[in-house]
Amino acid sequence: RYDESYLSFGFIVLTAGGVEKPQCVLFSEVLAAFSLKPRRLKRHLETKLSSAVNKDEEFFICQADRLVKFRLDDTGMCVQDVAADIISLVLETSELQKLKHVSLSNNTVSRRIAEMSDNILSQLTSKVKTSKFNYVAIQIDETTDVADLAQLCVYVRYVHNKRLEDEFLFCETLNPNHCKRYIPE
């Protein structure tokens, strides 16, 4: 766990995904979580920040304050305030108000991606169903991903506007004990 005394080595804490990681106040470098130990932080200070070895804690406090001013959230990303500054310089203030209503949470982004995915799937199924010649070919392929999980990939070929179209339809993770009864309909 982070301790306030680590600031004397030039590090503050950055919490990402519930994991505390040390962040250098001079170079904004984030070290691995296992480096959150006094001897490792001191070694980093002596080897990489040798010019700051004799600096007092007040120096590191000023540097930490500067670094924290740039940070908006747990990931250290500075997005909305910087965008607001850019918009206020370039565009009208009404555009700035629109930006302030934009939610930047992970849930909003993942929900929007899921909505776009559903929209694309519905457009594709609509095209396949309204295919002029009513000929559709489906290719099913089983493959494994990097985690060694079985994936069922389905591709569809159909005629649209007198052109043959090939599209990726969907991909599903298969149960390790899958059989033909498991394949989604």
Steps between C-alpha positions, in 0.01 A plus 500: 500500500607856429644699787539880505871458576548371143470860385854554634612256225308701239191280466128543543237230458291434191205266550388323183253213509526483878879448483734756652804583286780747571523799265818706474425869562785618277439298182141374556631146451275234652683198641361152555300439817773275645733803499294660777770424757736753660820326388385480136383862496827612657699301243297663220574843648873429525540346155254683275455829688852544635482878463207506746653276770589792728173689449283550806144374534357848426644477146317171440178641652507787245562253218218276624259794511592586141442140392169466684366817333526321166322189623119483483420141584650177631661416168689831492331604177442870446218514247201718570676806645754513217222459243305778673802732481546425130133555422489827693795628296379382161122479505204680653399466864184311401721215377677501835169442678434197278837351598428539871195277460702217344548210738843340492434197717606152391138385518387766255768411249445123525121548481539714188726240337243228576226718346705553184574128480130415531417758232755354257372147565138605437600678176685191382218259584258734324717497185527121510124456543422736212755345266347508151584143403431341841833316480709516812816310581622463857852403597562379854853482633628386837825651614681569826605837633815596689343382828448156341121537507297354214329765287222439249521752214217530250529671162217562256504545121201651321404708197429870556450752217612238247828459684623205702568611858707318764449609861604389845175415682606422859748327727406305813717337763423132516461291812814287547275191483313625193312280264256563218216550750684798652543701178282814528207530263 
